[in-house]
């Protein structure tokens, strides 16, 4: 979706402000926000793609005004409610009012090292051969779905070159919406700066994205 | 936000959905066990062992996992090597994709709109804000992490580091050098 998260090439956000010796967390609640998000992810009720979509659906003015872990908390609220783990009233009050959905698992402290070390690999085999080969010129599609996609706006309807076939992976555009993993081939596609940003682009610049097969067509 | 997050933790604990001790364990992991030193170890190994560097180029996931760095947000790794001709810079314009298993949790600037918006359109301007000015002829290659591949920049090995052991080499590799917003440090004897 053309949400506030799709920031590539936007202007007006000012300079990057690196912080010397930045701590991992700037407030105690940020630690809890990270832990709550990962713990709820372990329920197995939603995918990383659905959680990304929950965050990018935050209205633009709210999204851009929120700190990063605040965006996470807004997203987790939405997912807990959608999947029946907590009602809107419970989330507002912070008190249990009724029983809710039962998760596949609850993350306990002794499970944490193994769960974090395992992660959630999302490579999946596909039977078909890749449609595109390394070195081939391709064009990204021009689409503007109201649903989740990982093709950034700046890289739509652009011509680039396939630099690598990275394997086959879960397709986020479907997986975010409960339509299954539907894995596809994934390609690294490289664009010249001028193809994306026009004639004033830095002449030495190239930008690449990782694009699922259905984002691409032969050029 | 503090009150809101506290209320959420209380609610979920009361409902038996989360274990506060698990949250402590997650936080402790990322505060003390998983951080940029992991990535620096990978870089130092690549600098000192050509076979490892080659493996890293071909299959970064396996090569990095052989050093014990696996897991969440590092399931699928790709290493990109800086050269005399090309400087690599990593961004996630869509969210904050970042290789947790080798760099730990990302800094605020990496997740913030200023970096995510400008890294792809004005990388030299962004690098200048980090105090890094590249020669004009050096090519800039930006990798937008739009899938589950997580990128690790392997900076160029600094001059004057011949014969230096792996641990000392790792000390020259900052987190920012592995994102591409810095280059590797010089050994003290050379400065």
Short mmCIF file of N, CA and C in Angstrom, two decimals, chain A residues 150-216:
data_model
loop_
_atom_site.label_atom_id
_atom_site.label_comp_id
_atom_site.label_asym_id
_atom_site.label_seq_id
_atom_site.Cartn_x
_atom_site.Cartn_y
_atom_site.Cartn_z
N UNK A 150 5.87 -5.22 -0.99
CA UNK A 150 7.25 -4.84 -0.65
C UNK A 150 7.97 -4.27 -1.87
N UNK A 151 7.21 -3.80 -2.84
CA UNK A 151 7.81 -3.06 -3.96
C UNK A 151 7.65 -1.58 -3.66
N UNK A 152 8.75 -0.90 -3.32
CA UNK A 152 8.62 0.53 -2.94
C UNK A 152 8.13 1.36 -4.12
N UNK A 153 7.46 2.45 -3.81
CA UNK A 153 6.92 3.31 -4.86
C UNK A 153 7.99 3.81 -5.83
N UNK A 154 9.16 4.19 -5.27
CA UNK A 154 10.19 4.78 -6.14
C UNK A 154 10.71 3.78 -7.17
N UNK A 155 10.48 2.48 -6.89
CA UNK A 155 11.03 1.45 -7.78
C UNK A 155 9.96 0.83 -8.67
N UNK A 156 8.81 1.48 -8.81
CA UNK A 156 7.76 0.93 -9.68
C UNK A 156 7.91 1.51 -11.09
N UNK A 157 7.59 0.66 -12.08
CA UNK A 157 7.68 1.07 -13.49
C UNK A 157 9.08 1.58 -13.84
N UNK A 158 10.09 0.84 -13.36
CA UNK A 158 11.48 1.20 -13.64
C UNK A 158 12.17 0.02 -14.29
N UNK A 159 13.17 0.33 -15.10
CA UNK A 159 13.91 -0.72 -15.79
C UNK A 159 15.25 -0.94 -15.10
N UNK A 160 15.52 -2.20 -14.80
CA UNK A 160 16.77 -2.53 -14.13
C UNK A 160 17.28 -3.87 -14.62
N UNK A 161 18.33 -4.33 -13.99
CA UNK A 161 18.98 -5.56 -14.41
C UNK A 161 18.99 -6.56 -13.25
N UNK A 162 18.66 -7.81 -13.57
CA UNK A 162 18.70 -8.86 -12.56
C UNK A 162 20.16 -9.16 -12.24
N UNK A 163 20.53 -8.96 -11.00
CA UNK A 163 21.91 -9.21 -10.60
C UNK A 163 22.06 -10.58 -9.95
N UNK A 164 21.01 -11.05 -9.30
CA UNK A 164 21.10 -12.35 -8.62
C UNK A 164 19.71 -12.94 -8.48
N UNK A 165 19.66 -14.25 -8.56
CA UNK A 165 18.44 -14.97 -8.19
C UNK A 165 18.71 -15.48 -6.77
N UNK A 166 17.91 -15.01 -5.84
CA UNK A 166 18.27 -15.23 -4.43
C UNK A 166 17.65 -16.48 -3.82
N UNK A 167 16.87 -17.19 -4.60
CA UNK A 167 16.14 -18.33 -4.05
C UNK A 167 14.66 -18.02 -4.04
N UNK A 168 13.88 -18.88 -3.42
CA UNK A 168 12.43 -18.67 -3.41
C UNK A 168 11.96 -18.46 -1.97
N UNK A 169 11.07 -17.51 -1.84
CA UNK A 169 10.66 -17.05 -0.51
C UNK A 169 9.15 -16.84 -0.45
N UNK A 170 8.63 -16.91 0.76
CA UNK A 170 7.23 -16.57 1.03
C UNK A 170 6.89 -15.23 0.39
N UNK A 171 5.74 -15.15 -0.24
CA UNK A 171 5.34 -13.92 -0.93
C UNK A 171 4.54 -13.02 0.02
N UNK A 172 5.13 -11.91 0.45
CA UNK A 172 4.50 -11.10 1.49
C UNK A 172 3.14 -10.52 1.10
N UNK A 173 2.97 -10.21 -0.19
CA UNK A 173 1.74 -9.55 -0.62
C UNK A 173 0.51 -10.43 -0.35
N UNK A 174 0.72 -11.76 -0.41
CA UNK A 174 -0.36 -12.70 -0.07
C UNK A 174 -0.34 -13.06 1.41
N UNK A 175 0.86 -13.33 1.91
CA UNK A 175 1.00 -13.85 3.27
C UNK A 175 0.52 -12.84 4.32
N UNK A 176 0.60 -11.56 4.01
CA UNK A 176 0.16 -10.53 4.96
C UNK A 176 -1.35 -10.56 5.16
N UNK A 177 -2.05 -11.20 4.22
CA UNK A 177 -3.51 -11.14 4.25
C UNK A 177 -4.14 -12.52 4.40
N UNK A 178 -3.37 -13.45 4.96
CA UNK A 178 -3.93 -14.78 5.21
C UNK A 178 -4.22 -15.57 3.95
N UNK A 179 -3.56 -15.22 2.85
CA UNK A 179 -3.81 -15.93 1.59
C UNK A 179 -2.78 -17.02 1.33
N UNK A 180 -1.99 -17.34 2.33
CA UNK A 180 -1.01 -18.42 2.16
C UNK A 180 0.37 -17.88 1.84
N UNK A 181 1.34 -18.78 1.90
CA UNK A 181 2.73 -18.35 1.71
C UNK A 181 3.08 -18.15 0.24
N UNK A 182 2.47 -18.94 -0.62
CA UNK A 182 2.64 -18.81 -2.08
C UNK A 182 4.06 -18.37 -2.49
N UNK A 183 5.07 -19.17 -2.15
CA UNK A 183 6.44 -18.70 -2.41
C UNK A 183 6.71 -18.46 -3.89
N UNK A 184 7.65 -17.53 -4.11
CA UNK A 184 8.05 -17.13 -5.47
C UNK A 184 9.56 -16.94 -5.49
N UNK A 185 10.10 -16.93 -6.69
CA UNK A 185 11.51 -16.57 -6.84
C UNK A 185 11.71 -15.10 -6.48
N UNK A 186 12.85 -14.86 -5.90
CA UNK A 186 13.21 -13.50 -5.47
C UNK A 186 14.50 -13.10 -6.19
N UNK A 187 14.49 -11.90 -6.72
CA UNK A 187 15.63 -11.41 -7.51
C UNK A 187 16.17 -10.11 -6.93
N UNK A 188 17.50 -9.98 -6.97
CA UNK A 188 18.07 -8.66 -6.71
C UNK A 188 18.11 -7.91 -8.04
N UNK A 189 17.42 -6.78 -8.09
CA UNK A 189 17.35 -5.99 -9.32
C UNK A 189 18.03 -4.65 -9.07
N UNK A 190 18.96 -4.32 -9.97
CA UNK A 190 19.76 -3.10 -9.81
C UNK A 190 19.29 -2.04 -10.80
N UNK A 191 19.12 -0.83 -10.30
CA UNK A 191 18.71 0.30 -11.15
C UNK A 191 19.81 1.36 -11.12
N UNK A 192 20.01 2.01 -12.27
CA UNK A 192 20.87 3.20 -12.27
C UNK A 192 20.15 4.32 -11.55
N UNK A 193 20.92 5.16 -10.88
CA UNK A 193 20.32 6.29 -10.17
C UNK A 193 19.42 7.12 -11.08
N UNK A 194 19.89 7.35 -12.32
CA UNK A 194 19.14 8.22 -13.24
C UNK A 194 17.80 7.59 -13.64
N UNK A 195 17.73 6.27 -13.69
CA UNK A 195 16.46 5.61 -14.04
C UNK A 195 15.39 5.91 -12.99
N UNK A 196 15.84 6.05 -11.76
CA UNK A 196 14.87 6.30 -10.69
C UNK A 196 14.67 7.79 -10.44
N UNK A 197 15.77 8.52 -10.38
CA UNK A 197 15.68 9.92 -9.91
C UNK A 197 15.84 10.95 -11.02
N UNK A 198 16.09 10.48 -12.24
CA UNK A 198 16.18 11.43 -13.35
C UNK A 198 17.59 11.93 -13.59
N UNK A 199 17.69 12.90 -14.49
CA UNK A 199 19.02 13.27 -15.00
C UNK A 199 19.91 13.96 -13.97
N UNK A 200 19.32 14.46 -12.89
CA UNK A 200 20.16 15.11 -11.88
C UNK A 200 20.72 14.13 -10.85
N UNK A 201 20.42 12.85 -11.03
CA UNK A 201 20.89 11.87 -10.05
C UNK A 201 22.41 11.79 -10.02
N UNK A 202 22.93 11.40 -8.91
CA UNK A 202 24.36 11.12 -8.76
C UNK A 202 24.77 10.10 -9.83
N UNK A 203 25.70 10.46 -10.73
CA UNK A 203 26.03 9.57 -11.84
C UNK A 203 26.67 8.25 -11.40
N UNK A 204 27.17 8.19 -10.18
CA UNK A 204 27.80 6.94 -9.74
C UNK A 204 26.82 6.03 -9.00
N UNK A 205 25.58 6.51 -8.81
CA UNK A 205 24.66 5.80 -7.92
C UNK A 205 23.96 4.62 -8.60
N UNK A 206 23.95 3.50 -7.91
CA UNK A 206 23.02 2.43 -8.27
C UNK A 206 22.26 2.05 -7.00
N UNK A 207 21.00 1.66 -7.19
CA UNK A 207 20.14 1.24 -6.08
C UNK A 207 19.58 -0.12 -6.44
N UNK A 208 19.60 -1.03 -5.48
CA UNK A 208 18.96 -2.32 -5.76
C UNK A 208 17.87 -2.60 -4.75
N UNK A 209 16.91 -3.39 -5.21
CA UNK A 209 15.87 -3.90 -4.34
C UNK A 209 15.84 -5.41 -4.49
N UNK A 210 15.19 -6.09 -3.55
CA UNK A 210 14.93 -7.51 -3.70
C UNK A 210 13.47 -7.64 -4.10
N UNK A 211 13.25 -8.14 -5.31
CA UNK A 211 11.91 -8.12 -5.90
C UNK A 211 11.40 -9.53 -6.15
N UNK A 212 10.18 -9.78 -5.71
CA UNK A 212 9.55 -11.07 -6.01
C UNK A 212 9.18 -11.11 -7.48
N UNK A 213 9.10 -12.36 -8.00
CA UNK A 213 8.93 -12.55 -9.44
C UNK A 213 7.71 -11.82 -9.99
N UNK A 214 6.62 -11.83 -9.22
CA UNK A 214 5.41 -11.21 -9.78
C UNK A 214 5.46 -9.69 -9.77
N UNK A 215 6.55 -9.11 -9.25
CA UNK A 215 6.72 -7.65 -9.37
C UNK A 215 7.33 -7.28 -10.73
N UNK A 216 7.80 -8.30 -11.47
CA UNK A 216 8.65 -8.03 -12.64
C UNK A 216 8.01 -8.51 -13.93
#
